[in-house]
Amino acid sequence: MSLNKFSWVVVLHCLVLTLVFIFKVHGHSEVSVKFLKSPHSFSRLNSATFLFEVLVGGNGTCTDCGFSCKLDDDIASDCGPREVSYTGLLDGNHTFELCSNGSSGAGCSSYNWIVDTVPPTAYVTVSSSLTNELNVSVNISFTESCTGGGGFGCSSVNACNLLVYGDGQVIPSSLITLQPGLRYSLLVGLSTTVQYGRAVLVMDKSFCTDTAGNKFTRMKNSSFTVHFDRRSVFVNLRSHVPEKLLQLNSETRTVQATNNHENLKLFLYFSEPVLNSSADILNSLHSSQGAILPVEGKSRGNRRFGFMITNVSNIAIITINLDPKSIISRYRTLVSPIEPATFLYDSQRPAVRLSTTSSTRTRQHSITISIKFLKPVFGFNSSFISISGGHLQSFHEISRSIYITEIKADNDIVSVNVPENVTEDVAGNKNLPSNVLQVRHYSIPVISCLISAFVTAVFWATSVAAGLLTVSTASLLSAQAFSRPSSSLISDPARNLFRTACHIQVFALSRWLAVTLPVEYYEFTRGLQWSIPYFNLPWETGHIQPVMVGSSPPSSPHSYISKFNHLGVFQRQQSAKEGNLNKAATVYGSPLTPMEYRLFFESQDIKPEADYMGLHDLNGWKDFDRSMFWLAVIGGSLVLLHILLLLILKFRKRNYEKQRGYGALTFPRFEIFLVILALPCICKASAALLRDGVASGVTVGITLLGVASLLLLFLLLFLSVGITLGKLLQYKEVHQEGQIFHWYQDIIRVTLGPGKRGQWTWKKQPKSVYLIMLGPLFEDLRGPPKYMLTQISGGNPHKQSDRIIASEDETEDAEAPFIQKLFGILRIYYTLLESIKRICLGIVAGAYMNDWSSKTPTIILLSITSFQLFFLVLKKPFIKKRVQLIVIISVVCEVGMFASCFVLLEKEVSAGAATKIGILMVILFLVAFFALMTNEWYALYRQTKKLDPVEKSFLTGLKIVSYGFLLTILPQNLTRNIQSKFPLNRSGGGETLETSSSAGRNRSSGGGRSSGTTDKPRLKQLSELAKSSFSRESSGTPNDPSSSQTKWSGFWNENRSGSSSSDSKSKPKELYKDLEAIFAAKNLKN
C-alpha cells in the first residue's frame, strides 16, 4: 500500500465514529441495526464476519424483517441468519451494506473498513555501495508508519534497529529523524583497522507494527552491503615493444626497442576498475613523439584500455606520460602516479664506416683499422670482417659502436670491409655494408730518411759551431780583446742561421697541410719535425702510428664497452665535460631514462665514406701538449744556458776597467730569435685547441693567439713609430755620384738591389745598445735612407772604383728622394710580412689537421708566399745583395712547394707522378737549404778571419776562437797568458804606424791636389786623413757592393754597439776624436 493511499484511509477511518447505524425508514417507527460482530476499521485480516440485529423503536427486534447483504459492488444476497462472513478480501477499502424490509418499514445501512494485510518494511539505502570513506550515511525509509511497539530507534550500538555486520558499526548519536515514523538518517562507521572490507546493513526483525497491526517484516531492500577499499589504485603501462636486459655499471637495466610499427601499442592495466571512459584516459596520456589513438579491445570491467602511437619518425625516443589526476577508481580513489614509460623506435639500419690512422698508405706493417657503426650493435665480432691482402692480428671492442682491429699487411694493397646483415642494433635492424677501405703499404724511402738526417746533422753541427763562435766572440768582446769590434762579429752568422731555421720550419709545417703528400716528401718532413718542435711526450707509452693525413676523434664524447645480457658487462665511461649522469634507480631491471637512451643508442652523425683518421687520443690537447711541452723544454733550456753565459761574463767584468758588452749574447737579442721561431708552433697548437671546440681549449687557444697577435702589433708599432717616423732609428746609406756600371751590373742592381753600404744608428747615443738588442727586427734590412753623398774620380773604373776625390766637401749628408724614402718605408715591413706568413702557416696547420680535402690553407699560403716573393723582387729590402739573392732563392723554393701541394689537390696524379712531385719538393728544399747554409758557412768563415785584425788569417782566427772559449770555461787565474795573446795586444803600435803610412799613400794618390807639405793647417790634415781612410778602406776590401759594413761608420758613432760597419784598423785616439768632432759638426750643419 502506498503512502498516499495510507493517508487517505486514515482520514476515512476517522469519519467512522460509531458501529451503530440508524436506518431511515419510510414508516412510523425507527428501525436500527446493531452490529454484534464486525471487522476493525483497519484490519490485517482478509476476511470479515458480520453479526447484527435489527431493533424496532430502539427496543424490540424486528421479527418480520427480511435482510439482504451486499459487499462492495457485489450482488446483494440474503443474510437472514443475521450473520454473514466474507473471505479472500483484497487489501483496501471495503463497504458492507445491509438492507431490511419488514412491517415496520424498509431501510439500508453500511459499514466501511480497511483491509491491510501487508506488513510494514523499510528500505535501507547508501549513496554508494563502494567507498573509501571512514563513515557512510544510511537512509532508512519505511513503507508506512510503523510506530507500534515503539517504532524505529537507535539508542546505542547494541540497541539499534539497524544492524551492522562486518567491518563497521552504527554511530547512534548521528540518528536524524527526517520524517517521523517514515524516514530516518544514520551514520555507519567503517573499520579503520583494515584497508578494505565490507559492512552489511540490515533492519531488525518485528520491532514495530503498523496501524493494522502488521508486524515489521524485512524485505530484500531492508539490507545493504557497503564495500570499502582504501588501498592505492595502481596502473601498469605496458607495450608490445620487446624488452632486453643490459647491465650498466653493474646495474641491470631494462631496454625497450623495436623497429616494427605494429609494436607501438600501449595498454593501461588498473588494479581496480575505474569510472573513466577511454576518451577520458586518452586526454590524460601524453607522448613526446607522434599521436595517440585508442584501439578496440576488451576492457575487463574498465580495468584495461588500449592505445596506438602513430606518426613517428624513423628514429624516435618515445616517452609516454600519464596524468592520473582525473582518473578515479570505483571506490573514488585517485590513481597513483606512475613513472613515464620510455622506449626506442628505430627503423633505420645502422651504417658502418671504416677508418685508419694510415691514410691511403702506410709504412707500418700493422695497420690499425677503426670500425665505427652509426649506432651500437650487438653480436659483432672479428669473424664478420672481410680482409684481403692481410690477416687479422687483434680485435678490440672499445664500445658497442666502435671496434679497433689491427691487420698485418701481406701484400702491397690491403682491403677491408664489413658485409651487410652480419650484426644488428638494439632494435633489430641489420647493418648496411661498410665502405671498402684500401690501404697501400709502402717501405720507408731510404733517401728521404738519409736527406732529413743529413739536413738535421748539418744544421745542428753548424748551429753548434756558430754557438761556440758566438760565445767565444762575446767573451773576447767582454774582455776588451778588440779596440773597435765590427758589427759582423755580432749579427751576420746569427741572422743567417735564423733564416735557415725559419726555412726548415716552413717545410716541416707543410706536413699538416690539407693535402695527401707524396711518400718521399712526407717521410722527409717527418724527419724535420724537431724544428717545430713536435715529438711524443716522454710519458706516452705504446705504439702510436703516425698521422699521415688527419685525425678524426670519435663524435661521441663517451667511451664505453657494452655487453648484451649474458655476453658480458656493460661499462660506460663518460667525458668530464658532460658531468656525472645521475642514476635514478638501482632496482634490478629498472628502465632506462630518455637521457640514457639518447646517450647509449642515439645515432652518431658520421660520413658514409672512409675517413683516414688519427688515434682517438690525438686530439687538440694532445697535439698542444706535444708541441708546447718540447717548446718549453728546448726553449727554456736555451734561455737558461744564455742566462748562465751572461752570468759568467758578468762575473768576469770586474777584472776589466771597461767592458764593451756581450756582443750577440746581449739580452734579449737571443730571446727575440727564439720568440720568432716559437710563434708558428704556438699558433699551430692554439688552432688545434680551437678546432676541437672544448670550452677550456677554446679559452687557452684564444689567449695564445691573442698573445701572438699582440706581438705582431708590437712589431708593427716598432717598425712604424720607431723606424718609419724616425723616432728611434735612422738608416744612412752611401750614395756615390758619378759611378759607372756595366750592363750585367745593372741587371744585378735591378734584381738584387744597388748594394749600397748603409748603417743603422740610434737617435739617442747612450741607448745605442738597443741596436744589438733589437737588431733581429731590422739590422739586415734597408730602411728609409738618408744619403751620404760621395764623388767618384774619373779614370779607369777598375782601378779607382772606390776611390774618393780629395776635396773640401766631397762627402755630405743629403735627404733621399721621396720615392726612395717611400720604398725604404715599405722595405722595413718585410720582417712583419715574414712573421705573418709563418704565423698563418702554423694556424692553418693546426686548424685543418682533420680536413684533408680543403684547398683553403694551400691557397692562402701560396698567395702569401707569392706576394712575399713579389715584395722581395720589387722592393729589394736587404742591404746585402748576397742575402737578397739567398732569400729570393728560399722564397722561390717555398712558392714551388706550395704550388706542388695545390697541384696535388687539383689533379688526380698517379703513383709515379706523385713520386716525381715528392722528389721535386725535396729538391726545392735542398736548393734553398744549401744556399742558406753556404751563406752561413761563409759568414762563419769571414767572422773567424776578422778575429785576426792584423793578418786576416783563418787559422789564427780559430786560435783566437779557442782563446775566447777558454776564457769562458777556465778560472781567471789560468787565463792571464791567454789575455796576452789578444788581437789588441798583438797589434801593439802597429796601428798608428799603419794609419800614418796609409794616410801618406792616400795623399800621394790624390794627384796634383796634394801638396805634400807638412805645414798644412791641422783641420786640412784631419780632412785628408779622413779621405785617405775612405780610400784605403775601399781599396783594401774585396769589391762587395752588397756588404753592409760601411767602413766609414766609425767616424759617426764612437759608441758603436755592434752596428758600425768599419773594418779599418784602430786610429790614434786623439786623432779619432778630432775627426769625430769635425764630421759631427759638419753633419749638424747639413
Coordinates of C-alpha atoms in Angstrom, one line a residue, residues 761-774 1055-1059:
T761 CA 122.1 54.5 -35.9
W762 CA 120.1 55.0 -32.7
K763 CA 118.8 58.5 -32.3
K764 CA 119.9 58.7 -28.7
Q765 CA 123.6 57.8 -28.5
P766 CA 123.5 56.5 -24.9
K767 CA 120.9 53.9 -25.8
S768 CA 122.8 52.5 -28.8
V769 CA 123.0 49.1 -27.1
Y770 CA 119.4 48.7 -28.4
L771 CA 120.9 48.3 -31.9
I772 CA 122.1 44.9 -30.7
M773 CA 119.1 44.0 -28.6
L774 CA 116.5 44.8 -31.2
N1055 CA 129.8 54.0 -29.1
R1056 CA 129.2 51.6 -31.9
S1057 CA 127.2 48.9 -30.2
G1058 CA 128.0 46.5 -32.9
S1059 CA 126.2 48.3 -35.7

